[in-house]
mmCIF file of C-alpha atoms and ligand atoms in Angstrom:
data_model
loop_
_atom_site.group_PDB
_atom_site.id
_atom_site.type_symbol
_atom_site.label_atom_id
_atom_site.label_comp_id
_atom_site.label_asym_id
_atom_site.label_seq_id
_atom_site.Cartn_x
_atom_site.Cartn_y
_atom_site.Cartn_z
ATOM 1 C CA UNK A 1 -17.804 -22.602 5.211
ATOM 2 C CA UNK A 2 -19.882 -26.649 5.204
ATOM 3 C CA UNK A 3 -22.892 -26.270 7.236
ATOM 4 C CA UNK A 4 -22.299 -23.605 9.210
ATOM 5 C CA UNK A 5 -24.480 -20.199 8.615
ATOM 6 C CA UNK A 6 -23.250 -16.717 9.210
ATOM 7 C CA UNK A 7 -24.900 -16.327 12.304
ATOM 8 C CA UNK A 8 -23.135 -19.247 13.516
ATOM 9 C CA UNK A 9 -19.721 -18.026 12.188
ATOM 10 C CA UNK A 10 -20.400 -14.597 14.594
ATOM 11 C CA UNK A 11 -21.470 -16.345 17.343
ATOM 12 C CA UNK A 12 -18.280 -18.308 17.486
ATOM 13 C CA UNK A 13 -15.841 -15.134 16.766
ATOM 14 C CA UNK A 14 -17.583 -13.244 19.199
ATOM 15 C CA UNK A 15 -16.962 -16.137 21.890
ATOM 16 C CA UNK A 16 -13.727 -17.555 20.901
ATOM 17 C CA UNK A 17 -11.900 -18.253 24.090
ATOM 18 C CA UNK A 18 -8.681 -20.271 22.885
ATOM 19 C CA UNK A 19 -5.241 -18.718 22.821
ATOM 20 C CA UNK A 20 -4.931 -15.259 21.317
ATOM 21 C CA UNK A 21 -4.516 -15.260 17.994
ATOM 22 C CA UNK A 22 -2.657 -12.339 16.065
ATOM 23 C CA UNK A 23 -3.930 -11.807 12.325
ATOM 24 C CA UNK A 24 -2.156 -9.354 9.956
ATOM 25 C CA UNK A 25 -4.331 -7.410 7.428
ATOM 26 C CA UNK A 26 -1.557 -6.169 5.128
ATOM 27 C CA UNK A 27 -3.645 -4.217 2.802
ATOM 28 C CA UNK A 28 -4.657 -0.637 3.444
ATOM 29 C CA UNK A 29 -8.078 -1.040 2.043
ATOM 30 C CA UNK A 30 -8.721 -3.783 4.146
ATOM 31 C CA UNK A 31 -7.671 -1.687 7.696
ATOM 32 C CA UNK A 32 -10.220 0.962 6.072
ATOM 33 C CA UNK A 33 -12.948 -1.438 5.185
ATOM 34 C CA UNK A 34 -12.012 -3.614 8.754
ATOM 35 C CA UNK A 35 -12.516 -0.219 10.527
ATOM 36 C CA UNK A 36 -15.725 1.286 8.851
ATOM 37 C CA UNK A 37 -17.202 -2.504 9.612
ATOM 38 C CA UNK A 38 -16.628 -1.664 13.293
ATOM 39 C CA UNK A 39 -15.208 -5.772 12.488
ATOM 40 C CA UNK A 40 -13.043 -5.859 15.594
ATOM 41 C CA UNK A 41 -16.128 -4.922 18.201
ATOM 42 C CA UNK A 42 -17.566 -8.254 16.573
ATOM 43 C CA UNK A 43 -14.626 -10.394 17.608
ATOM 44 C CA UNK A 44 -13.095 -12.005 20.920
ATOM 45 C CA UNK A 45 -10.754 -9.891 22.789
ATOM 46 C CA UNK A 46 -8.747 -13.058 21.956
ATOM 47 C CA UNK A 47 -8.271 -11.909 18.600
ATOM 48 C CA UNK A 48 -6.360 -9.055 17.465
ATOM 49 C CA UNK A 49 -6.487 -7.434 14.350
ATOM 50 C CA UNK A 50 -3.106 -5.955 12.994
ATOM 51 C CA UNK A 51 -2.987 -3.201 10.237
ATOM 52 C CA UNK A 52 0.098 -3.793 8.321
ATOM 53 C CA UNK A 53 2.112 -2.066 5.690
ATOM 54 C CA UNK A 54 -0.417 -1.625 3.004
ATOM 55 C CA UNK A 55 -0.888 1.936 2.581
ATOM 56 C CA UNK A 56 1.355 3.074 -0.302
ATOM 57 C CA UNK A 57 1.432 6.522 0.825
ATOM 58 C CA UNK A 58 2.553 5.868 4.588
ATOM 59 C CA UNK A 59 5.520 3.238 3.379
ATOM 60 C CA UNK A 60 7.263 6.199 0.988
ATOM 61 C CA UNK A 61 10.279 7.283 2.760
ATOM 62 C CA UNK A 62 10.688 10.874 2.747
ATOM 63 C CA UNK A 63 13.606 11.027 0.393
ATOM 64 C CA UNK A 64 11.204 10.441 -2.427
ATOM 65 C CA UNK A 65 9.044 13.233 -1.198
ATOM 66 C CA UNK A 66 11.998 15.538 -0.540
ATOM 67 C CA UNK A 67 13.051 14.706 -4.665
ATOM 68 C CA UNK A 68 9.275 15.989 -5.681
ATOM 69 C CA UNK A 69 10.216 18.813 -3.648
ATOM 70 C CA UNK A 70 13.084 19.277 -5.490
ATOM 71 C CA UNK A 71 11.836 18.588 -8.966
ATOM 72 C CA UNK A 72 8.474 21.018 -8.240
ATOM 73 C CA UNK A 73 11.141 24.115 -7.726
ATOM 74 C CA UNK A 74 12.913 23.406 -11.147
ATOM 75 C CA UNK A 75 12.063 26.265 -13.828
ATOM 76 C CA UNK A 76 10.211 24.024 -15.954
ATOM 77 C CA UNK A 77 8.935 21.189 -14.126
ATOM 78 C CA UNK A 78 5.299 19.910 -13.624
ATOM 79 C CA UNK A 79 4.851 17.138 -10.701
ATOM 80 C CA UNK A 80 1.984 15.605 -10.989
ATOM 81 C CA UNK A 81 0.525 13.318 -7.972
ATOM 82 C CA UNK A 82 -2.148 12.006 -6.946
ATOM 83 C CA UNK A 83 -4.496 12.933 -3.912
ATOM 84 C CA UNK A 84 -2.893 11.642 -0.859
ATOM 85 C CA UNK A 85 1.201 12.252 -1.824
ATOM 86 C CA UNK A 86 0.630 16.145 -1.454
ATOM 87 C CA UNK A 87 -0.389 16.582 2.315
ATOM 88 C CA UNK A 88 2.551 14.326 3.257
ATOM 89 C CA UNK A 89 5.673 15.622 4.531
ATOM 90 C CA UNK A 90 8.889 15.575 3.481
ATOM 91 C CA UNK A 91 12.537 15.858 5.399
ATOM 92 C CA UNK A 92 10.873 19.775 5.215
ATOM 93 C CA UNK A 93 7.968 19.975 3.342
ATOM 94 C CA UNK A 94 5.129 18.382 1.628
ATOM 95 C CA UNK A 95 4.360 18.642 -1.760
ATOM 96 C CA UNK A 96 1.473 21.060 -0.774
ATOM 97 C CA UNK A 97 3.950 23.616 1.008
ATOM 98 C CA UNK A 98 5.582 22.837 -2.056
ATOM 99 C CA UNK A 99 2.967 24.559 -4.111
ATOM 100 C CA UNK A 100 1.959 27.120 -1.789
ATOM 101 C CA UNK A 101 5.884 28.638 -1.770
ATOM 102 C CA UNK A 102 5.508 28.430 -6.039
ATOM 103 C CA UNK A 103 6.389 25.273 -6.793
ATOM 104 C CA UNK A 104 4.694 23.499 -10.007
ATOM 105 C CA UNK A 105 2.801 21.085 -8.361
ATOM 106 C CA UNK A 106 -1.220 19.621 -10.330
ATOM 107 C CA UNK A 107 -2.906 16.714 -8.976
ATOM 108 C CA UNK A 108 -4.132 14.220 -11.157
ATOM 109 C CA UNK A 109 -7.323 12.426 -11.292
ATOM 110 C CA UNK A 110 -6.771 9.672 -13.882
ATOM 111 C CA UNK A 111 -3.216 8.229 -14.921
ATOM 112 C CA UNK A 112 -3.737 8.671 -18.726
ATOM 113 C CA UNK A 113 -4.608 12.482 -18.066
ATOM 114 C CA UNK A 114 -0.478 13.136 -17.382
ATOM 115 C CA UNK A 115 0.146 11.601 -21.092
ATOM 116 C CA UNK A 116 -1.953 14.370 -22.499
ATOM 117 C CA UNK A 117 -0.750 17.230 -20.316
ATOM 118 C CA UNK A 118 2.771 16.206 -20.980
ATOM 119 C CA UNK A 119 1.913 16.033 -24.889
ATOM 120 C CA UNK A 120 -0.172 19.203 -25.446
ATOM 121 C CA UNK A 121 2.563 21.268 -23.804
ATOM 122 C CA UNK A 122 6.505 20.080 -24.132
ATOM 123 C CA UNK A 123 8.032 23.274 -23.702
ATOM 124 C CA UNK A 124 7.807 21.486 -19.645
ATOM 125 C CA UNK A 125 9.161 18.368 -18.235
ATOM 126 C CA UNK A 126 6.040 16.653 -16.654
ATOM 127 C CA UNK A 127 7.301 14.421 -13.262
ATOM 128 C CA UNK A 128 4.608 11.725 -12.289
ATOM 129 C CA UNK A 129 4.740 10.510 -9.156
ATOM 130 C CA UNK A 130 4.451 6.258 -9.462
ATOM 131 C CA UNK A 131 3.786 5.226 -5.954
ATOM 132 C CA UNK A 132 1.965 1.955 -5.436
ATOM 133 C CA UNK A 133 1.902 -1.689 -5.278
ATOM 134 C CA UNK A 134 1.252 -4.773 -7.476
ATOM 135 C CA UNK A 135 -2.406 -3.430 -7.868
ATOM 136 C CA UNK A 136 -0.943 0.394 -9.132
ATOM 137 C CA UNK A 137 1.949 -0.836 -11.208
ATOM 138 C CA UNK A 138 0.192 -1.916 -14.222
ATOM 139 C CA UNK A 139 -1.523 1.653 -14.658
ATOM 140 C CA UNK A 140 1.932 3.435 -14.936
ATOM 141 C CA UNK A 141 3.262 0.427 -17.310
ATOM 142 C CA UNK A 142 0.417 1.756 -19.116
ATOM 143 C CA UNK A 143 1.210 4.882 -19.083
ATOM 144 C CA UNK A 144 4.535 4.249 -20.352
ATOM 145 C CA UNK A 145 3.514 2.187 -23.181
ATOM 146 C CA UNK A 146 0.613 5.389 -24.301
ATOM 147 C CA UNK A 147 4.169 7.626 -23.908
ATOM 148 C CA UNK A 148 5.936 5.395 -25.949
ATOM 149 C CA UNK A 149 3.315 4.794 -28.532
ATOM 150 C CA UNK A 150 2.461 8.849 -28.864
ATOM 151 C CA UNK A 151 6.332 9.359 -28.699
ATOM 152 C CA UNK A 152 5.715 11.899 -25.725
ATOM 153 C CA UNK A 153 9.522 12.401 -24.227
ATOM 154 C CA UNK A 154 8.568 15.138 -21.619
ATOM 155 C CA UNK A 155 6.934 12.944 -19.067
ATOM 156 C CA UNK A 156 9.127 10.770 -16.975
ATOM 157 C CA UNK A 157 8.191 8.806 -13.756
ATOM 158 C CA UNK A 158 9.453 9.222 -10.156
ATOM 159 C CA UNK A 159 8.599 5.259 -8.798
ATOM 160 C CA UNK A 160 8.635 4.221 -5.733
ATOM 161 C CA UNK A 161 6.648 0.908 -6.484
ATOM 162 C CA UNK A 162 6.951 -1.494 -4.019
ATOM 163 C CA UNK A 163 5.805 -5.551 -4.007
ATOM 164 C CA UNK A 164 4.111 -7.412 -0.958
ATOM 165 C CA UNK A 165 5.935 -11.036 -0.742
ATOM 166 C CA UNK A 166 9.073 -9.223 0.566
ATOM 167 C CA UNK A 167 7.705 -7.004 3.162
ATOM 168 C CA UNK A 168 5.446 -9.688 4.816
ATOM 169 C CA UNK A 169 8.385 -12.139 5.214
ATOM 170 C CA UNK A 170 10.419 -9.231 6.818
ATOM 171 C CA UNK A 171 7.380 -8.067 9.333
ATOM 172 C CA UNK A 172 7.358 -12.036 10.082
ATOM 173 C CA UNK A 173 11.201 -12.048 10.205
ATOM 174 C CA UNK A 174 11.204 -9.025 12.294
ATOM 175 C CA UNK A 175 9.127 -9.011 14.973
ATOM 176 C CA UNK A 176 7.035 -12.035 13.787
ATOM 177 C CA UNK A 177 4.353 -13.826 16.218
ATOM 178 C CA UNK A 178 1.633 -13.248 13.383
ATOM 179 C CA UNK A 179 -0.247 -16.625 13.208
ATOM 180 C CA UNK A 180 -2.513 -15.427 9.863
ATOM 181 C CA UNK A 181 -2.564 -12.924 6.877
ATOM 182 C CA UNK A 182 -5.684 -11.479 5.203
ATOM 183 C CA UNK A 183 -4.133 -11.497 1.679
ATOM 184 C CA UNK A 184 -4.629 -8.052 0.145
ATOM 185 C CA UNK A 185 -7.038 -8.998 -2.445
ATOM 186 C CA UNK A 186 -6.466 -5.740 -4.664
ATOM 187 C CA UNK A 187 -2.350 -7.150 -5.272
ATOM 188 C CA UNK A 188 -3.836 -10.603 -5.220
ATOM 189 C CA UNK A 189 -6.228 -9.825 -8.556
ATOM 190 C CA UNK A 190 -2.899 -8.759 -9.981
ATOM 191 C CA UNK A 191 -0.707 -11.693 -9.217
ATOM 192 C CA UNK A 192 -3.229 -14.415 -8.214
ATOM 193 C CA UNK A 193 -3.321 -16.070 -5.368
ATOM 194 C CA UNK A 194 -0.661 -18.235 -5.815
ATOM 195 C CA UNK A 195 2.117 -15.337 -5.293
ATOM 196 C CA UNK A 196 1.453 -16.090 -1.925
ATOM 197 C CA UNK A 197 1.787 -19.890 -1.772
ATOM 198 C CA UNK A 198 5.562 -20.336 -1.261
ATOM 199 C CA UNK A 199 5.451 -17.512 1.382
ATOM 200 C CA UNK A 200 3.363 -19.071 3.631
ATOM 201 C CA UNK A 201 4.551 -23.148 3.310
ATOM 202 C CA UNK A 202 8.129 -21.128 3.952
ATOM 203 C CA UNK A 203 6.404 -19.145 7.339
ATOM 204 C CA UNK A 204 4.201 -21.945 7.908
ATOM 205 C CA UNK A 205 1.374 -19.340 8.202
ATOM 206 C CA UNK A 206 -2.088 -19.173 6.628
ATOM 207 C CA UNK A 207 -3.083 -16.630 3.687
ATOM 208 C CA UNK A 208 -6.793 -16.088 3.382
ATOM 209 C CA UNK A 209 -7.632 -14.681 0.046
ATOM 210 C CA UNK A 210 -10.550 -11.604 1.267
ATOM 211 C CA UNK A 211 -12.770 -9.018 -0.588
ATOM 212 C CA UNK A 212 -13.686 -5.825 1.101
ATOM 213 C CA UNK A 213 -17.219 -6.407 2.391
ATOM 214 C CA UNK A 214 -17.381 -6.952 5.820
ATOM 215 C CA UNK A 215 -19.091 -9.919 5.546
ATOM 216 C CA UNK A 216 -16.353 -11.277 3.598
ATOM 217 C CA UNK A 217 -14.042 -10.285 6.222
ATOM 218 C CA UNK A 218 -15.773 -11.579 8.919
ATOM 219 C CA UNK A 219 -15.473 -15.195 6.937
ATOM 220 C CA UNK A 220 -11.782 -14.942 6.232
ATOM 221 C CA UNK A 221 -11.056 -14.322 9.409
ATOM 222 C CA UNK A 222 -12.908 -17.552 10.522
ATOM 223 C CA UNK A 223 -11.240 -19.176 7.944
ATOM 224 C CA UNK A 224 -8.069 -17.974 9.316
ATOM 225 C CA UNK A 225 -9.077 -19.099 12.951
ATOM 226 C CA UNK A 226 -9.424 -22.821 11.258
ATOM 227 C CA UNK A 227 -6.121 -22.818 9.476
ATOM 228 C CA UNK A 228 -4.121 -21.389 12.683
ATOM 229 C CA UNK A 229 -0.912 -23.054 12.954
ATOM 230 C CA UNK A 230 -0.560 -24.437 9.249
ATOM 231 C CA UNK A 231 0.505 -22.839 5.973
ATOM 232 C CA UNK A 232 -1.731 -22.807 3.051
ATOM 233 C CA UNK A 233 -3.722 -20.322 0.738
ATOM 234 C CA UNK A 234 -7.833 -20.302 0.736
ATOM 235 C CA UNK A 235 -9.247 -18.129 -1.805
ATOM 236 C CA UNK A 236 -12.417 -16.219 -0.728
ATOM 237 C CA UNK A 237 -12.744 -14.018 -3.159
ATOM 238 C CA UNK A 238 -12.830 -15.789 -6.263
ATOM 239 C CA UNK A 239 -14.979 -13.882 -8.309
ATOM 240 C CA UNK A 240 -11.851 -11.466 -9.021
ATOM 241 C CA UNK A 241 -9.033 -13.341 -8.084
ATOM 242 C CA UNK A 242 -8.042 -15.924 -9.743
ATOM 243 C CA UNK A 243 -4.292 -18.206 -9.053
ATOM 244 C CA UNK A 244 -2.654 -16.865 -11.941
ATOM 245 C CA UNK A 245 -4.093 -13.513 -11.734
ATOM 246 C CA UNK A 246 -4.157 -11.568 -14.782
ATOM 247 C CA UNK A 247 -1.909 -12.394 -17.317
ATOM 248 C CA UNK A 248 -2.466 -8.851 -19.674
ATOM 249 C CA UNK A 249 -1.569 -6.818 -16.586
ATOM 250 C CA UNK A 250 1.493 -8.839 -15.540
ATOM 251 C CA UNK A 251 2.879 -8.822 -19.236
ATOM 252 C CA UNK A 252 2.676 -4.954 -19.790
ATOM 253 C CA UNK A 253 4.635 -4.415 -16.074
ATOM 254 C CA UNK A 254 7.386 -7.080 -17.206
ATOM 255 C CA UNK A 255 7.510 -4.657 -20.284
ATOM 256 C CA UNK A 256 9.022 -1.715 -18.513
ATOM 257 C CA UNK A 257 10.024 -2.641 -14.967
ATOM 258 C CA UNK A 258 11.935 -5.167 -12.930
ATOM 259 C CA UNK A 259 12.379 -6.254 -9.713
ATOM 260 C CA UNK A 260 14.559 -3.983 -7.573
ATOM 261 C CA UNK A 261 15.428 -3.060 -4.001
ATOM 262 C CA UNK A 262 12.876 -0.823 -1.983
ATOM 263 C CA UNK A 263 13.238 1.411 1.007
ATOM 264 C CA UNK A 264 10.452 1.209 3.307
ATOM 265 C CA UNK A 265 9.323 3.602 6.130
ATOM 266 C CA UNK A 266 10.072 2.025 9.463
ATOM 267 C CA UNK A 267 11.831 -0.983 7.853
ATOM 268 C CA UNK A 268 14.881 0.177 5.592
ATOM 269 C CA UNK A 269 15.776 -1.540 2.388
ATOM 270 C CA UNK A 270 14.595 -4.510 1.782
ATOM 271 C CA UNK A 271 15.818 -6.958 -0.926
ATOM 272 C CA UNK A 272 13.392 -7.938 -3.602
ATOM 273 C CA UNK A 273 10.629 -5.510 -2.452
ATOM 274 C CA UNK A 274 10.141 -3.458 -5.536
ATOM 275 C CA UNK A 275 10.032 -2.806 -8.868
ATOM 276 C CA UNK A 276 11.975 -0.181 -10.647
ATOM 277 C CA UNK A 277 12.413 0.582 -14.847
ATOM 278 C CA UNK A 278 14.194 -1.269 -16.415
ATOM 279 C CA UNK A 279 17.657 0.036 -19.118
ATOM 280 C CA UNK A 280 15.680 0.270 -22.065
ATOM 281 C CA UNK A 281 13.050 2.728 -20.533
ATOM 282 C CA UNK A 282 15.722 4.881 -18.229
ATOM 283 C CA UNK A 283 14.782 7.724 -19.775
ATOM 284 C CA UNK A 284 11.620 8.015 -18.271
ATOM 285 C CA UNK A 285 13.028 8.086 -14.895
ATOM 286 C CA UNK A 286 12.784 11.243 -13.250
ATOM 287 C CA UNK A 287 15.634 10.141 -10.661
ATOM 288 C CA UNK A 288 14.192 7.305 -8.518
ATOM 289 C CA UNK A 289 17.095 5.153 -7.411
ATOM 290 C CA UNK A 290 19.170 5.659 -4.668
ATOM 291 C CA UNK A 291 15.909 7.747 -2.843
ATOM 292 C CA UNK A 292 16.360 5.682 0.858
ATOM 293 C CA UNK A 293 16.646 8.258 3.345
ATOM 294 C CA UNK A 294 13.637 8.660 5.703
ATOM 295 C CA UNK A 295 13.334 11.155 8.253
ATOM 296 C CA UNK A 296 9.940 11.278 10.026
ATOM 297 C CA UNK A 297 8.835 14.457 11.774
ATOM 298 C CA UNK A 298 9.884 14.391 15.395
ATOM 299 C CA UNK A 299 7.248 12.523 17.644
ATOM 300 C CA UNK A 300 5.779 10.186 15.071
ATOM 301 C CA UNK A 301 5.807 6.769 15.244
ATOM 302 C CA UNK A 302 4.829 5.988 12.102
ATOM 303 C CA UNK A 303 7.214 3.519 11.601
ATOM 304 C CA UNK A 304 6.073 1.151 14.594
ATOM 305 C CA UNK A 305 3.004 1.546 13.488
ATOM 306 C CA UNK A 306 3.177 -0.063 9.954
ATOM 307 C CA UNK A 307 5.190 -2.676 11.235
ATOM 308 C CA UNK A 308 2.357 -4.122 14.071
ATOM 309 C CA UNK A 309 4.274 -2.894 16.330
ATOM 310 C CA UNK A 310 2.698 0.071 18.100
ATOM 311 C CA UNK A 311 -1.225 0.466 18.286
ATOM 312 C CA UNK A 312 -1.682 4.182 16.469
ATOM 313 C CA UNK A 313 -3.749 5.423 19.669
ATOM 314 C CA UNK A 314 -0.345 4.160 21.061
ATOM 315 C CA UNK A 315 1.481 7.290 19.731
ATOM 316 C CA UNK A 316 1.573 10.040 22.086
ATOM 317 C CA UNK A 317 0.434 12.715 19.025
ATOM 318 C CA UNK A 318 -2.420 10.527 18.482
ATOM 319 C CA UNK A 319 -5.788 12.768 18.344
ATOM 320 C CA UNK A 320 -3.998 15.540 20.714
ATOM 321 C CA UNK A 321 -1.594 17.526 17.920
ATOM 322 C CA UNK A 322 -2.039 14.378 14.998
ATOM 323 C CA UNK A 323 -5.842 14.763 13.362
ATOM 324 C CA UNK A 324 -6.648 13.528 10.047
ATOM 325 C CA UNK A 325 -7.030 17.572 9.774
ATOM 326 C CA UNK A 326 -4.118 18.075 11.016
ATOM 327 C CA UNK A 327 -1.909 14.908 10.182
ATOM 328 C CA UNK A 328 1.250 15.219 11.626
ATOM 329 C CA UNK A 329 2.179 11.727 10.088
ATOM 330 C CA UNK A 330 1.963 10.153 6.948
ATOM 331 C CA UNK A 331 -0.368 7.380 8.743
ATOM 332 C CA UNK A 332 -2.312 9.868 9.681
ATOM 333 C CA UNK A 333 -2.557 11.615 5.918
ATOM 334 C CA UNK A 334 -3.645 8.775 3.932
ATOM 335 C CA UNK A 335 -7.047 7.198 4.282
ATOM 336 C CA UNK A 336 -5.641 3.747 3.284
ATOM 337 C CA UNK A 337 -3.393 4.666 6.782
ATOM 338 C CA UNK A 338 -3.635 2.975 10.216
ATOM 339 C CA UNK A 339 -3.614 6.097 12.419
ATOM 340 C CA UNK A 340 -6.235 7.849 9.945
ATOM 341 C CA UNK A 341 -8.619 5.122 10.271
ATOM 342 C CA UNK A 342 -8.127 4.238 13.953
ATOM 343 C CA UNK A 343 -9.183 8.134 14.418
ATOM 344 C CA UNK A 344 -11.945 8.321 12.408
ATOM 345 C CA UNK A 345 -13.536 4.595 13.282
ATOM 346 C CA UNK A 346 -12.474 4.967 17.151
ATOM 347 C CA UNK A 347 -11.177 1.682 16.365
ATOM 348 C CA UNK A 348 -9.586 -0.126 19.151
HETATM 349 FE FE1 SF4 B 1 2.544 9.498 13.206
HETATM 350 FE FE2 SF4 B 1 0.284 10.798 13.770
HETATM 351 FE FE3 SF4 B 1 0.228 8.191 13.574
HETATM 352 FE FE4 SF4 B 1 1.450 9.307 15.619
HETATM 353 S S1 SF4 B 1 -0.732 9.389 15.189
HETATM 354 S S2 SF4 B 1 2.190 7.608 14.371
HETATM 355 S S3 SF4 B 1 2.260 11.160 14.664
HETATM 356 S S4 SF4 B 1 0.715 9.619 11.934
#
């Protein structure tokens, strides 16, 4: 940042007094790490912070949910998920009512743990849940390929793996007035950096490359202050991401998947915006396409939410009948979600 010191960099946030400025932190790690920073009490009321659709678990639409459902009530059928899928509801039911009304439903801890379960026991089908982004998709290619290799047919996938490139130009697109992105640096160590570099000369909007500490955040979002109204990329968080990003990682997801169409809560299908398996591995697919429907439970505004477009202490249900203890929402469920980390920061 040249000359300037930290204290400096502060001082100026805290006092900025030029037009607002509206700056998009797409990841859901970020609106966690933003909010346990307390970062926007250290800013200008003349710059707003925007949690985005990063949080894997809050985008799924609840016809993916609604097939786990399904698939947990078949005679012998193990879904296996991950912490945050279970308390979110379906058209009906989560995955935990699921499970409490006899469906098979385990969590899993560590991706390479459904291989074995699925191996030591084929008399079942084993149905992993693959919900993620860039950052996620690599572990289930990896999974696949430790399937493959131990010739384990009994576990298949259930994706709903979803890209960033095509989501940000449709928030832009669609309700737009966004004049910077913190790059979610997670996807970015993935891709590299330079996923992002045609987006923004295309938007004309800066992409600020940030790590999690808030210190780090504090800078990109100085740096993104400087580079208001031009396009460009600035890296600050170089020590993981590179511009290529990692080559190993991007190989072994080109192995099994391809780009594909996504459904996205609150925004519909959007062209481009996932990644599905592809022919050769179809097998392994526990049912995934076609899975767009997305019916919310009645109230929640979930939907505006990931979008920018509604504050989450906007939403009526917000701390009164939605509580991260009682989550009525799946913004509310996830602690990569908006509404779960505006409640528990008192972010404002
Ligand atoms: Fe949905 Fe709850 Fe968030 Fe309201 S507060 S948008 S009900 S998750």
């Amino acid at each position: 940042m040249g000359s300037i010191t930290f204290e400096e960099i502060l001082d100026k946030l805290k006092n900025y007094d030029g037009e607002e400025v509206h700056i998009m932190e797409v990841c859901g790690t970020h609106t966690a790490a933003i909010s346990e920073n307390g970062i926007p009490s250290m800013l200008s009321p003349k710059i707003k912070l925007i949690s985005g659709p990063g949080c894997p678990v809050c985008v799924t639409v609840t016809a993916v949910i609604d097939r786990l459902v399904e698939l947990s009530m078949e005679e012998n059928t193990i879904v296996l998920t991950f912490g945050d899928l279970i308390r979110v509801r379906g058209t009906h039911k989560s995955l935990a009512d699921a499970k409490a009304d006899g469906g098979h439903v385990r969590m899993v801890y560590s991706p390479m743990e459904t291989v074995k379960l699925a191996k030591e026991d084929p008399s079942h089908t084993y149905v992993f849940a693959a919900i993620g982004f860039e950052t996620t998709t690599p572990v289930y290619a990896m999974v696949l390929e430790e399937a493959v290799k131990e010739n384990v047919k009994n576990l298949k996938l259930l994706t709903s793996l979803k890209t960033m490139p095509e989501v940000i130009r449709w928030v832009v697109k669609n309700g737009g007035g966004i004049d910077g992105f913190i790059a979610p640096g997670h996807v970015c160590a993935v891709t590299g950096s330079d996923t992002f570099k045609e987006l923004s000369d295309e938007l004309g909007i800066p992409f600020v490359v940030s790590g999690f500490e808030g210190k780090q955040l504090i800078m990109t979002i100085y740096a993104l202050l400087q580079m208001k109204g031009k396009s460009g990329i600035k890296n600050l968080y170089k020590n993981v991401v590179t511009e290529e990003g990692n080559t190993k990682a991007k190989e072994v997801v080109e192995k099994y998947f391809e780009v594909s169409d996504a459904s996205w809560r609150g925004m519909g299908k959007i062209k481009g915006s996932g990644m599905a398996l592809i022919k050769e591995y179809a097998d392994f697919d526990a049912g995934s396409i076609g899975l767009d429907e997305d019916h919310m439970p009645p109230g929640c505004c979930c939907a505006s939410v990931l979008v920018g477009k509604l504050k989450p202490y906007e939403c009526p249900l917000f701390g009164k009948t939605c509580t991260p203890d009682n989550a009525h929402g799946a913004c509310m469920v996830s602690t990569e979600g908006s509404c779960y980390n505006y409640f528990v920061s008192g972010r404002r």
